[in-house]
PDB file of C-alpha atoms and ligand atoms in Angstrom:
ATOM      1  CA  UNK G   1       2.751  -5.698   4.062  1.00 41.00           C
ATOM      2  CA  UNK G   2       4.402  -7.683   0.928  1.00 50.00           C
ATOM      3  CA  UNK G   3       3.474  -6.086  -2.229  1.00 66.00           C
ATOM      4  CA  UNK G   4       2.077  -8.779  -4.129  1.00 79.00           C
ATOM      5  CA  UNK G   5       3.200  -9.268  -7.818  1.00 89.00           C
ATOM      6  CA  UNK G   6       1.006  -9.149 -11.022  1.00 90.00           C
ATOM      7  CA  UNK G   7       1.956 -13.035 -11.118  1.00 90.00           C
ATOM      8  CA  UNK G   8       0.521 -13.467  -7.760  1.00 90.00           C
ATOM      9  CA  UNK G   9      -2.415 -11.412  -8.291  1.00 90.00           C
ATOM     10  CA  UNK G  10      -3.461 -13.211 -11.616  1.00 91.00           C
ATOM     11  CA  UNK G  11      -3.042 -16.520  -9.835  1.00 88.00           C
ATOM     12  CA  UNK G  12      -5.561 -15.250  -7.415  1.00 87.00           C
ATOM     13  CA  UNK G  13      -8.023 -14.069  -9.823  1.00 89.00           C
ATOM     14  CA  UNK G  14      -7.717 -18.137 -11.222  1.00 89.00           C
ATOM     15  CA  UNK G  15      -8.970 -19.153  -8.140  1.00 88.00           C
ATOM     16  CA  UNK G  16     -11.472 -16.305  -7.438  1.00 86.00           C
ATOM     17  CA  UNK G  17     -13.202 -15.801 -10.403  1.00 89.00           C
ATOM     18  CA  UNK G  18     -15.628 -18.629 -10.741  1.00 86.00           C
ATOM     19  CA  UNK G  19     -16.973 -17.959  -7.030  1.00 84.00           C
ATOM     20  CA  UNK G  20     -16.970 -14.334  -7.516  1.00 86.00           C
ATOM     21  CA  UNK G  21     -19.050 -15.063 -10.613  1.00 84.00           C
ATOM     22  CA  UNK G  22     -21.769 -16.674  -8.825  1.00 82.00           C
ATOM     23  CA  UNK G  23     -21.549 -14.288  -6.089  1.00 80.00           C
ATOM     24  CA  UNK G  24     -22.300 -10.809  -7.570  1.00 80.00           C
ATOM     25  CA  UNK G  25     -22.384 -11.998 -11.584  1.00 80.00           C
ATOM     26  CA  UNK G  26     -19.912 -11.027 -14.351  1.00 87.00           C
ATOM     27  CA  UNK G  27     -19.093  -7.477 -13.255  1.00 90.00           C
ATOM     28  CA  UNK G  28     -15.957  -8.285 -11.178  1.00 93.00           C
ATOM     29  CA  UNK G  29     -16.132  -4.647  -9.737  1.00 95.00           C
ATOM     30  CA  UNK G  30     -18.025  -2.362  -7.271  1.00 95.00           C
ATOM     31  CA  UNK G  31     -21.647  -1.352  -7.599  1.00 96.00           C
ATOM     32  CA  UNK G  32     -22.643   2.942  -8.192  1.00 97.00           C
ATOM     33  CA  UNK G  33     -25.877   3.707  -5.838  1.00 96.00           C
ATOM     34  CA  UNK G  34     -27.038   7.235  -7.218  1.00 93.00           C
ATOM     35  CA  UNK G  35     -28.225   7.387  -3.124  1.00 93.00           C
ATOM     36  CA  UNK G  36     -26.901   6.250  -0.400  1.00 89.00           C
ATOM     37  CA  UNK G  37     -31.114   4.122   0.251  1.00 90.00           C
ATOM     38  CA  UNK G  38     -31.170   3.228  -3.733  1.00 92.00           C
ATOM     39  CA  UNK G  39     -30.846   0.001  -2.824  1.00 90.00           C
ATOM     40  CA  UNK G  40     -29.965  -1.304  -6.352  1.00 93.00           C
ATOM     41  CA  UNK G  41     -29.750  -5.174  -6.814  1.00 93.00           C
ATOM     42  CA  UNK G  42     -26.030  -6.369  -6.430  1.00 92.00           C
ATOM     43  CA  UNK G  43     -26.206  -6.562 -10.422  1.00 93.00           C
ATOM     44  CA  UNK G  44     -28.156  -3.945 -11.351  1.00 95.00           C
ATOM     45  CA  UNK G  45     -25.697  -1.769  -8.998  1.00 95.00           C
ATOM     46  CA  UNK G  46     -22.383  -3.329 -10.820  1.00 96.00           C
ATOM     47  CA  UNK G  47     -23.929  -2.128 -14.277  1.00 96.00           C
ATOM     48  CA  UNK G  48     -24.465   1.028 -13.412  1.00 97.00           C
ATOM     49  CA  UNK G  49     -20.889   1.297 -12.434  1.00 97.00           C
ATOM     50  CA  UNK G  50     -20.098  -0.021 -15.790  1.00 98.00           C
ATOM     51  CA  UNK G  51     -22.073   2.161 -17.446  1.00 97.00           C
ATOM     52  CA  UNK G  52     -21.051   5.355 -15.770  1.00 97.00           C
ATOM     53  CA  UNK G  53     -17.264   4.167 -16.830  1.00 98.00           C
ATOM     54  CA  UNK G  54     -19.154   3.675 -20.863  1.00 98.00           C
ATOM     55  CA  UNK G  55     -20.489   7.045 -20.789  1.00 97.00           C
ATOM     56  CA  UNK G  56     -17.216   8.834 -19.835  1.00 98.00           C
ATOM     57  CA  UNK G  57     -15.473   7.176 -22.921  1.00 98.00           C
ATOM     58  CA  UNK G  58     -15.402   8.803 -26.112  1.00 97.00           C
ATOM     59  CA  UNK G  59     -15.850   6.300 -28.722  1.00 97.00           C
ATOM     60  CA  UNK G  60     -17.694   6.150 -32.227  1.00 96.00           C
ATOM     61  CA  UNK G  61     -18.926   2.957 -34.391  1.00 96.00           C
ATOM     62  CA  UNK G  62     -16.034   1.644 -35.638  1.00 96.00           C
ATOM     63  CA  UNK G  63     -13.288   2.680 -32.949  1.00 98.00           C
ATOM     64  CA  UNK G  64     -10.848   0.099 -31.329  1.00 98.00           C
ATOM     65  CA  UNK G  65     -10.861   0.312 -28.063  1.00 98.00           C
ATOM     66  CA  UNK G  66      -9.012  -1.714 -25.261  1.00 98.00           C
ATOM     67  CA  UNK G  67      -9.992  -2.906 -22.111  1.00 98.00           C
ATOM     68  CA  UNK G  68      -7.367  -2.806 -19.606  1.00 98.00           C
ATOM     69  CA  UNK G  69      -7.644  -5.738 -16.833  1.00 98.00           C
ATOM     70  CA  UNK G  70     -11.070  -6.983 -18.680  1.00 98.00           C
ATOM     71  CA  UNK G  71     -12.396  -9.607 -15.820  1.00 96.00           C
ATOM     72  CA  UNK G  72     -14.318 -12.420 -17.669  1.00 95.00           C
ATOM     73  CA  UNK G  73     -15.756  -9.729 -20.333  1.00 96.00           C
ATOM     74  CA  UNK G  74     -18.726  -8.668 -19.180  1.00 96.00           C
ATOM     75  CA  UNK G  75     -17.853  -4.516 -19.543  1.00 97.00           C
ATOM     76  CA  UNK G  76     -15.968  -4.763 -22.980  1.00 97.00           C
ATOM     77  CA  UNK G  77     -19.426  -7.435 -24.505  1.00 96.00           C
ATOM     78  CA  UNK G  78     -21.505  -3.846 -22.884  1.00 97.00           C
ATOM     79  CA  UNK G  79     -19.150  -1.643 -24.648  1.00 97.00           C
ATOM     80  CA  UNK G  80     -19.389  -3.191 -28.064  1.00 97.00           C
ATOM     81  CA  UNK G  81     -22.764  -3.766 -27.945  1.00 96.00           C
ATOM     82  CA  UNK G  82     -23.919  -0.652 -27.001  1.00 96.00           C
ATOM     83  CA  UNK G  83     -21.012   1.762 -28.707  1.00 96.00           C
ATOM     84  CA  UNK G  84     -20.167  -0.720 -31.738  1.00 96.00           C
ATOM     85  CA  UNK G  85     -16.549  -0.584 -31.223  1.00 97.00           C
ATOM     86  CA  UNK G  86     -14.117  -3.031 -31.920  1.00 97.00           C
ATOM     87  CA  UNK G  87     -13.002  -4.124 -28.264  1.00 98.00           C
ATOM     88  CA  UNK G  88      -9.647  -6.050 -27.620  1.00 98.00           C
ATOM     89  CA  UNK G  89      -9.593  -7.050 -23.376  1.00 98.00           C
ATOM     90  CA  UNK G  90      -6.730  -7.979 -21.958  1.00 98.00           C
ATOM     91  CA  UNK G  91      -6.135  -9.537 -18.350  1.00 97.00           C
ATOM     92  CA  UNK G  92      -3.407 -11.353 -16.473  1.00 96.00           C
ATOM     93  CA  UNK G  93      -5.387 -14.186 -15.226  1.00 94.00           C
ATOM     94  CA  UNK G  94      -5.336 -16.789 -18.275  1.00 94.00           C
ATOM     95  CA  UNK G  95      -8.790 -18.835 -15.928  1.00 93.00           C
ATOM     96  CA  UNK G  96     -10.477 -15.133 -16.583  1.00 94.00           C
ATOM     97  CA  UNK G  97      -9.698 -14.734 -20.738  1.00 97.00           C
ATOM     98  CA  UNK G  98     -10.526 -18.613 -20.918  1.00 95.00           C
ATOM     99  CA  UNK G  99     -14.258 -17.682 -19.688  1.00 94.00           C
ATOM    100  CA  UNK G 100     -14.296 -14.647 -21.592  1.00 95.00           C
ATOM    101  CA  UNK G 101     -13.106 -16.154 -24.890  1.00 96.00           C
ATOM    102  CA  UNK G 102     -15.949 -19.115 -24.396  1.00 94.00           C
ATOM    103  CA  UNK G 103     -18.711 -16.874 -23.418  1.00 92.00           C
ATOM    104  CA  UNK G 104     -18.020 -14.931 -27.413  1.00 93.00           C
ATOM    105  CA  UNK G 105     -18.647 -18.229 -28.808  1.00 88.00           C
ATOM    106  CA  UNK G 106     -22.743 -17.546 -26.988  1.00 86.00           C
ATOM    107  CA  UNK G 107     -23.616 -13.751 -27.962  1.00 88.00           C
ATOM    108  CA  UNK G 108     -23.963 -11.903 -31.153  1.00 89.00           C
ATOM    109  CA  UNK G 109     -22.523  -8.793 -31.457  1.00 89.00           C
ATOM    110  CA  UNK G 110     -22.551  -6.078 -33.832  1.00 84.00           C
ATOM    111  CA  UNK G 111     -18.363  -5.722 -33.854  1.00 87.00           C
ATOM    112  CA  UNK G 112     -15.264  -7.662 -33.277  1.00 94.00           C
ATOM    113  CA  UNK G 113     -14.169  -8.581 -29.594  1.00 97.00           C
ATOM    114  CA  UNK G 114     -11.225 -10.087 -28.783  1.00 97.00           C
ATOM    115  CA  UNK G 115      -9.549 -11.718 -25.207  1.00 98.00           C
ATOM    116  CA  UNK G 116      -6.180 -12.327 -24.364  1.00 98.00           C
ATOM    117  CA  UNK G 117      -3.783 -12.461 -21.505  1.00 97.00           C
ATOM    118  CA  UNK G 118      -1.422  -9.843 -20.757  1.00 97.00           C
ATOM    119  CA  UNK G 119       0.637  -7.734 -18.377  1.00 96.00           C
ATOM    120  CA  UNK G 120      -1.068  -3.946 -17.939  1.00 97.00           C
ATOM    121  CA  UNK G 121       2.913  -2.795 -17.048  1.00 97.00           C
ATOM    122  CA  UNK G 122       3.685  -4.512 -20.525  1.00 97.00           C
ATOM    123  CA  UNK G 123       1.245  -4.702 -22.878  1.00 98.00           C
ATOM    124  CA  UNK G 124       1.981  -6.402 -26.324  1.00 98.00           C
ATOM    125  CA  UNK G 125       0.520  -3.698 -28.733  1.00 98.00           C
ATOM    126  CA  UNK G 126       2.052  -0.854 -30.900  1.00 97.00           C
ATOM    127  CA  UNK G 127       2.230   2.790 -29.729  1.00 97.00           C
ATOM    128  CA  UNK G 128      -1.079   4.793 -30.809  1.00 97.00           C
ATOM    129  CA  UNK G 129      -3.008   1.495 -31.964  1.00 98.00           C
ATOM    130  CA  UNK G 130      -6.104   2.341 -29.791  1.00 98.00           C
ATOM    131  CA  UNK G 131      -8.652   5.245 -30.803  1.00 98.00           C
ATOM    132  CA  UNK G 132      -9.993   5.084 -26.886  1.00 98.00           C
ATOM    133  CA  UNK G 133      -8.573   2.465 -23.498  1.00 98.00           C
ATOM    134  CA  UNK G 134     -11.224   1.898 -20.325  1.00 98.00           C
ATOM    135  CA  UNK G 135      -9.498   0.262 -17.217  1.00 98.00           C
ATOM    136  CA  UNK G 136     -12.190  -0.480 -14.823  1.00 98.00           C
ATOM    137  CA  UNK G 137     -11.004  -1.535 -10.852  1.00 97.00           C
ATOM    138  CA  UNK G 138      -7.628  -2.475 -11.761  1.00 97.00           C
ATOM    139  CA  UNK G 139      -4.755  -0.142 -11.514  1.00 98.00           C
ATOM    140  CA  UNK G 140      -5.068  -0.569  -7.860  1.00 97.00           C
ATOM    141  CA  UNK G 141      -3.303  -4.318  -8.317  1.00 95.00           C
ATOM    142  CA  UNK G 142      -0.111  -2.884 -10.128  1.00 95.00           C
ATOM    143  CA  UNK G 143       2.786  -2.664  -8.504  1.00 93.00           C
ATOM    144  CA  UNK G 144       3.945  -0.218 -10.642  1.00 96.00           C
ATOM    145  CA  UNK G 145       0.950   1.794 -11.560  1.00 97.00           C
ATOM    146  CA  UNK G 146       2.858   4.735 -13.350  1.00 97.00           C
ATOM    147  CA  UNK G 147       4.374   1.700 -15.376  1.00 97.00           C
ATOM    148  CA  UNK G 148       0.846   0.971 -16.695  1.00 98.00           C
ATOM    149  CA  UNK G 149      -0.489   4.679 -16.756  1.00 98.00           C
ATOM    150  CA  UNK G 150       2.478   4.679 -19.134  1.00 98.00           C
ATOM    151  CA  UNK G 151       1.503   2.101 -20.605  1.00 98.00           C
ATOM    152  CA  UNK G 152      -2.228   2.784 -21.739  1.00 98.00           C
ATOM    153  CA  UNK G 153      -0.479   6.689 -22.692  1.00 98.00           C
ATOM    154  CA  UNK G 154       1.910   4.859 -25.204  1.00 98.00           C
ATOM    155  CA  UNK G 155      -0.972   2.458 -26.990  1.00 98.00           C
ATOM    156  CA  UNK G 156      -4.026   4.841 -27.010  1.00 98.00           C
ATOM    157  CA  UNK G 157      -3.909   7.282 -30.038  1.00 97.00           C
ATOM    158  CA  UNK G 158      -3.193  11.005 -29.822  1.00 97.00           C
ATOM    159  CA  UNK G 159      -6.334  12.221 -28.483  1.00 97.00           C
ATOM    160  CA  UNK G 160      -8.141   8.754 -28.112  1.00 98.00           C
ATOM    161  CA  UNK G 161     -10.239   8.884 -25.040  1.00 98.00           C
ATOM    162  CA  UNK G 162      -8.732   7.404 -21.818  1.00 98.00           C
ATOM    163  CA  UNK G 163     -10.966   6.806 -18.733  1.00 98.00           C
ATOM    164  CA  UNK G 164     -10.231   5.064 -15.227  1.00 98.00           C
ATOM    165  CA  UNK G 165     -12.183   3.748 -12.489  1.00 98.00           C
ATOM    166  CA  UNK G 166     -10.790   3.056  -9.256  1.00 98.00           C
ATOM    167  CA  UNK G 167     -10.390   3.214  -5.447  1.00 98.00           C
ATOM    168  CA  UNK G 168      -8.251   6.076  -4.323  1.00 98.00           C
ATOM    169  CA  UNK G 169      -8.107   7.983  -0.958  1.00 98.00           C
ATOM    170  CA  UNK G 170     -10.352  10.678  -0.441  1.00 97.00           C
ATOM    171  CA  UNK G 171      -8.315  12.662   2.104  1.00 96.00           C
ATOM    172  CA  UNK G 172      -5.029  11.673   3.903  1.00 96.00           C
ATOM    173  CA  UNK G 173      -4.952   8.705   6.005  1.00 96.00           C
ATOM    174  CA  UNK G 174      -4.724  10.220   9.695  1.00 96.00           C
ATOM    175  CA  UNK G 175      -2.257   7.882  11.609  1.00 96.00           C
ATOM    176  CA  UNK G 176      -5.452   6.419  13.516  1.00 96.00           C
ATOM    177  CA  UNK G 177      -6.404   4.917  10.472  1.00 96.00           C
ATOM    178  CA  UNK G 178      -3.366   3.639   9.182  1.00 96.00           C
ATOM    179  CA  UNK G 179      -3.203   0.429   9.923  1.00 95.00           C
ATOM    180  CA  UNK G 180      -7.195  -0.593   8.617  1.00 95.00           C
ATOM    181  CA  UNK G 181      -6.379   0.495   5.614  1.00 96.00           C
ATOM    182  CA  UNK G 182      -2.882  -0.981   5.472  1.00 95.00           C
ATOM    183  CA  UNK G 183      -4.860  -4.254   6.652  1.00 93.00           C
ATOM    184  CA  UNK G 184      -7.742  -3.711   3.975  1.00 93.00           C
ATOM    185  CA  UNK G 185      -5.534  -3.447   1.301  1.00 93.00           C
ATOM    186  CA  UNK G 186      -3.487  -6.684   2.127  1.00 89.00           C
ATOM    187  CA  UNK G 187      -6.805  -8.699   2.317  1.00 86.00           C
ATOM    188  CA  UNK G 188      -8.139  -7.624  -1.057  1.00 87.00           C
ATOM    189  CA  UNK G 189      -4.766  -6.769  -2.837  1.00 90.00           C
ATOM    190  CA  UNK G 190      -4.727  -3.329  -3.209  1.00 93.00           C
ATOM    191  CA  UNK G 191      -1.360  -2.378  -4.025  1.00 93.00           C
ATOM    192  CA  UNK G 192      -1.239   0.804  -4.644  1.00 95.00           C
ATOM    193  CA  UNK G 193      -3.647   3.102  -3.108  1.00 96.00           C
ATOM    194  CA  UNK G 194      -3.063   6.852  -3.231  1.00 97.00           C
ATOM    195  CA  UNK G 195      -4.878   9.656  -3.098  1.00 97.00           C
ATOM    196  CA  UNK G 196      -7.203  10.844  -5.632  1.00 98.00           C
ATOM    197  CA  UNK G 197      -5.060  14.198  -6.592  1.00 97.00           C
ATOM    198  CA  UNK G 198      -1.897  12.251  -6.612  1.00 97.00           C
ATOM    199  CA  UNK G 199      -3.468   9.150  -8.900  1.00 98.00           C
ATOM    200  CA  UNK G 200      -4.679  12.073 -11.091  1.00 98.00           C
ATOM    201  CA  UNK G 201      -0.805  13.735 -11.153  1.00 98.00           C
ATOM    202  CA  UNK G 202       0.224  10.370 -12.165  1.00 98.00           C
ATOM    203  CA  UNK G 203      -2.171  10.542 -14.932  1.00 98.00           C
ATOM    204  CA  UNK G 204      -0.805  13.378 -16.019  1.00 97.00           C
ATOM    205  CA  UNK G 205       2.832  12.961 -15.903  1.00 97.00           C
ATOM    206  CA  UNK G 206       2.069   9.422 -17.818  1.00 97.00           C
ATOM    207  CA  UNK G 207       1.458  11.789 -21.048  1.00 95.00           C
ATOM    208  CA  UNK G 208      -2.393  11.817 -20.911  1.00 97.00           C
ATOM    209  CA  UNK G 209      -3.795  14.764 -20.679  1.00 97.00           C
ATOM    210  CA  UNK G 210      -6.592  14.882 -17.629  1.00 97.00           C
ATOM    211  CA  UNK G 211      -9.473  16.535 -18.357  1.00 97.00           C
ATOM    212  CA  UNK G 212     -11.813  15.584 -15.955  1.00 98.00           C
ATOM    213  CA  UNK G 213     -11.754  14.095 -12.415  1.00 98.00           C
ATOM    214  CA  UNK G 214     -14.877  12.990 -10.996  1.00 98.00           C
ATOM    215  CA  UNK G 215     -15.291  11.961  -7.512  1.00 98.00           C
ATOM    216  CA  UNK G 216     -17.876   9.240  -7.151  1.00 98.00           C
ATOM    217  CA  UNK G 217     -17.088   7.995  -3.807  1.00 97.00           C
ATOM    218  CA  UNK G 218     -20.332   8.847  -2.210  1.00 96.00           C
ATOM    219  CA  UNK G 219     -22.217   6.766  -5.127  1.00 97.00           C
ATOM    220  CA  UNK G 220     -19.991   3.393  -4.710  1.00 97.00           C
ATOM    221  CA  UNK G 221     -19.601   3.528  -0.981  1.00 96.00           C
ATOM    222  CA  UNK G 222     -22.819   1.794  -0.033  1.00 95.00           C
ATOM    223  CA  UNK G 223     -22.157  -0.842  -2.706  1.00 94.00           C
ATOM    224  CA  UNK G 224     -18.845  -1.960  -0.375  1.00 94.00           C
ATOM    225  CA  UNK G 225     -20.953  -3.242   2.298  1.00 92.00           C
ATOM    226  CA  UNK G 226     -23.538  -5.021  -0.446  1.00 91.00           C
ATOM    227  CA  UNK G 227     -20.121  -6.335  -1.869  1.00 90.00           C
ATOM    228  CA  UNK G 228     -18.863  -7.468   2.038  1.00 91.00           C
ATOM    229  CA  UNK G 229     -21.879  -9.583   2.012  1.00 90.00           C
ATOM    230  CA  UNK G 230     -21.565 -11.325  -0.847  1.00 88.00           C
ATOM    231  CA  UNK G 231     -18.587 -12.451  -0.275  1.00 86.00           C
ATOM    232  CA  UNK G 232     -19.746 -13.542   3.506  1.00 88.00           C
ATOM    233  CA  UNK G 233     -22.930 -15.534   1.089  1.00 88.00           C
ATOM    234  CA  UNK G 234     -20.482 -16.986  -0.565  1.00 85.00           C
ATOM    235  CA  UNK G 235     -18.102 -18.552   2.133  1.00 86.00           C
ATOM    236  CA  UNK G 236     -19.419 -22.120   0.907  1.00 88.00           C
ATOM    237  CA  UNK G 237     -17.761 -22.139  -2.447  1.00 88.00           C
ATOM    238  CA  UNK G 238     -14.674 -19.529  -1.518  1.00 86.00           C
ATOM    239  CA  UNK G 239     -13.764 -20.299   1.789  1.00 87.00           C
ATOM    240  CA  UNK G 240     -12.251 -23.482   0.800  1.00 89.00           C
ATOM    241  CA  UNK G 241     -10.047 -21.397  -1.766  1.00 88.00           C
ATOM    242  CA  UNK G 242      -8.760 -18.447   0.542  1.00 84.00           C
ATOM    243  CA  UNK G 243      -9.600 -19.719   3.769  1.00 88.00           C
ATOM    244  CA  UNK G 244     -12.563 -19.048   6.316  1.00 87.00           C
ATOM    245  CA  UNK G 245     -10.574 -16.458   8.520  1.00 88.00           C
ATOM    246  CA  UNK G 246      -9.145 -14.443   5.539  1.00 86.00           C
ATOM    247  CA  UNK G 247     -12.853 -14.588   3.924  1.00 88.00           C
ATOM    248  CA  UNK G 248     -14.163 -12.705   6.866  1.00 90.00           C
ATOM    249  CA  UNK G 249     -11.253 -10.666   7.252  1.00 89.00           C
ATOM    250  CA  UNK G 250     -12.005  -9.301   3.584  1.00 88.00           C
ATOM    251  CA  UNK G 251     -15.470  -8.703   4.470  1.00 91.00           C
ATOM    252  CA  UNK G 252     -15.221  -7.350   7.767  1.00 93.00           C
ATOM    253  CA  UNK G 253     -12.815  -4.941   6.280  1.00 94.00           C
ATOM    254  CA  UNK G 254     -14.282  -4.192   3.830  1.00 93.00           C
ATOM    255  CA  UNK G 255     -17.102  -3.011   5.684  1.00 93.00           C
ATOM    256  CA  UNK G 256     -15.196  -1.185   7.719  1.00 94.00           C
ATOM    257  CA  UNK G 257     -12.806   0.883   5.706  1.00 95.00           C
ATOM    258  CA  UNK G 258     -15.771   1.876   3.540  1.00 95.00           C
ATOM    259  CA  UNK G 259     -16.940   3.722   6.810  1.00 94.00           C
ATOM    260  CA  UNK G 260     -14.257   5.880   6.655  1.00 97.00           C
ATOM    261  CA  UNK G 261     -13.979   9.504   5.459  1.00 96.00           C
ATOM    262  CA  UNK G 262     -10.986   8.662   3.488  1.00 97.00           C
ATOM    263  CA  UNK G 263     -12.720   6.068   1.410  1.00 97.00           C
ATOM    264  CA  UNK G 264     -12.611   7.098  -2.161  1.00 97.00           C
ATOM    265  CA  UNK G 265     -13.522   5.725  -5.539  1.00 98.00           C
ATOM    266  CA  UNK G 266     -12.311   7.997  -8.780  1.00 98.00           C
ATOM    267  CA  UNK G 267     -13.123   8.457 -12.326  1.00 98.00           C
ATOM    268  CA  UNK G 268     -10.424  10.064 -14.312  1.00 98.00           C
ATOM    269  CA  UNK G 269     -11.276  11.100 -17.663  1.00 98.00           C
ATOM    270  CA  UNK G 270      -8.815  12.158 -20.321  1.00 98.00           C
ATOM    271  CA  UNK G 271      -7.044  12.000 -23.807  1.00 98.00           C
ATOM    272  CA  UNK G 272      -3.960  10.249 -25.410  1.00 97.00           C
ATOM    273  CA  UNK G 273      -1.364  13.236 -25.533  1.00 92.00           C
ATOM    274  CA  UNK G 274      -0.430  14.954 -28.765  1.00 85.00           C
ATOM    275  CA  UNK G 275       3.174  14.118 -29.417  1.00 72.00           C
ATOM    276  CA  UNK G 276       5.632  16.902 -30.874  1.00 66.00           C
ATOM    277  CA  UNK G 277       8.288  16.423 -33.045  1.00 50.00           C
TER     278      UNK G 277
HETATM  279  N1  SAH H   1     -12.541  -4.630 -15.307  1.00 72.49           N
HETATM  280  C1  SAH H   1     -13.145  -5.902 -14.959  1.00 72.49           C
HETATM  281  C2  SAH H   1     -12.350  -6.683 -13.907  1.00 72.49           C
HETATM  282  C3  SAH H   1     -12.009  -5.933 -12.631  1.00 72.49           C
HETATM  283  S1  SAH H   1     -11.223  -7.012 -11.426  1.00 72.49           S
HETATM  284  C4  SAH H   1     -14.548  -5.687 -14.496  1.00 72.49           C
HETATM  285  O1  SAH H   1     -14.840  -4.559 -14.094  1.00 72.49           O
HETATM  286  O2  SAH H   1     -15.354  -6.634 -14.513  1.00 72.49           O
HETATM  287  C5  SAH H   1      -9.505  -6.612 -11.681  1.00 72.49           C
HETATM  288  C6  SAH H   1      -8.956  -7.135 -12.980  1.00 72.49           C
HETATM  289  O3  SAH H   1      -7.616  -6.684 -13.124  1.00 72.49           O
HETATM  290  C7  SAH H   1      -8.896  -8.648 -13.119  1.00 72.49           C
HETATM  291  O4  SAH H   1      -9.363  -8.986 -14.393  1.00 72.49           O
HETATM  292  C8  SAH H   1      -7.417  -8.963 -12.997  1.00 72.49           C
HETATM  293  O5  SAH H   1      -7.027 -10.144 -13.645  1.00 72.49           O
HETATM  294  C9  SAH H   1      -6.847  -7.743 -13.686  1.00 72.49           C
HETATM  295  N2  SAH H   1      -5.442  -7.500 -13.416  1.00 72.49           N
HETATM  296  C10 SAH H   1      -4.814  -7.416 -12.227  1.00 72.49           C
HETATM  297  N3  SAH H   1      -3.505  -7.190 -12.403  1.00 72.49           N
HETATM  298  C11 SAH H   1      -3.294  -7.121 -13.744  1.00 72.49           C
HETATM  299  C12 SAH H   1      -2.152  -6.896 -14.564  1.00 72.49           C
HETATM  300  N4  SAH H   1      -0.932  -6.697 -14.054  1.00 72.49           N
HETATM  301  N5  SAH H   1      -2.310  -6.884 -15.909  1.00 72.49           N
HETATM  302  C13 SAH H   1      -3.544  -7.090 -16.473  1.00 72.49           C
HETATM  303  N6  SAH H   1      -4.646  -7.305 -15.739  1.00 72.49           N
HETATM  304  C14 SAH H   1      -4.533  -7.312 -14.396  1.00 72.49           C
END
């Protein structure tokens, strides 16, 4: 499997976005089902996700908080509504900050939000210049995810909340499985997936302190197959992008891998690091 580069990736978040948009709404990520027969509507599932991420973020009126890997907006327009923080998103697809930037011009909002493009691994901000940093389903595209753990350590305050969201592996993939996951990953670029202990070690040896790890895989696993079948709904306006095979190879796969006991999706909660000297 090629590892595909953050170039690549945002290129194929240009093409996706506007049929992922119409297929499960603004929330580019994974729904939370509090049980496994909730049955949640695709949106009302993705908010919940969104808001579970909200909640775990420590962040008064006021604050300035960045979203890492922001999607068209929808979570960081939540977060400053509903926290009244000053919210700066950043993602590498410049098709996703366009639509986020426009939709600002539509809403009111009670603080200052901001879009622009950048690189996770890189970002273009001073150390400490963040009071709190949310990264919602998007480590798991960096090639280099230490690099952007690093990253979000460097630019958050000391002691500004930090919390992640992502797929990680529940338990170690027996050899059996290998090669669906190694197959679900190519098909919906995951690029790094690890498991949840060593994603939280990574955390740690970034300079964040961890301070809570909470394992929500049993609450976003039935969203996988709701997500499978949007994307199989929408084969009329994305098959013609990434093709009809690999559009049912995502789905199928998707369906399949979240049947496994290894499936995982992680919360990692934490703070920016007190620096000595
Ligand atoms: N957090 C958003 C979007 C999740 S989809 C939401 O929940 O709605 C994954 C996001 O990660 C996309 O916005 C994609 O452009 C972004 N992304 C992927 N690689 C990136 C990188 N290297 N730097 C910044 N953003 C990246």
């Amino acid at each position: 499997m090629s590892r595909q580069t953050a170039d690549e990736i945002g290129k194929f978040y240009d093409d996706v976005t506007d049929p992922y948009v119409q297929a499960w709404d603004g929330n580019l990520h994974m729904g939370y089902w509090e049980t496994p027969d909730a049955a949640p509507s695709i949106t009302e599932a993705t908010e919940r996700l969104t808001g579970e991420v909200i909640s775990a973020l420590r962040a008064d009126p006021g604050d300035r908080v960045l979203d890492v890997g922001c999607g068209i907006g929808r979570p960081a327009l939540r977060l400053a509504r509903e926290r009244k923080v000053d919210v700066v998103g950043v993602s590498i697809s410049e098709q996703q900050i366009e639509i986020a930037n426009a939709s600002l011009t539509s809403v009111s909002l009670p603080s200052r939000v901001s879009f622009q493009t950048a690189d996770a691994m890189d970002l273009p901000f001073p150390d400490a210049s963040f009071d709190a940093v949310m990264c919602l389903e998007v480590l798991h595209h960096m090639p280099d995810r230490g690099r952007a753990l690093r990253e979000i350590a460097r630019v958050v305050r000391p002691g500004g909340s930090v919390v992640i969201a992502d797929f990680a592996l529940r338990a170690p993939v027996p050899e059996r499985h290998r090669d669906l996951v190694d197959r679900f990953s190519a098909a919906c670029n995951l690029v790094t997936l690890t498991e949840i202990d060593e994603y939280a070690r990574e955390f740690t040896v970034s300079g964040l302190d961890l301070t809570e790890v909470i394992d929500i895989s049993d609450q976003v696993r039935p969203s996988m197959s709701q997500h499978a079948a949007a994307v199989r709904a929408a084969r009329g306006t994305l098959g013609p992008i990434v093709g009809a095979d690999r559009l049912e190879e995502m789905a199928g796969l998707t369906d399949r891998y979240a049947a496994l006991p290894e499936f995982g999706y992680v919360v990692l909660k934490g703070n920016g690091r007190l620096r000595s000297g």
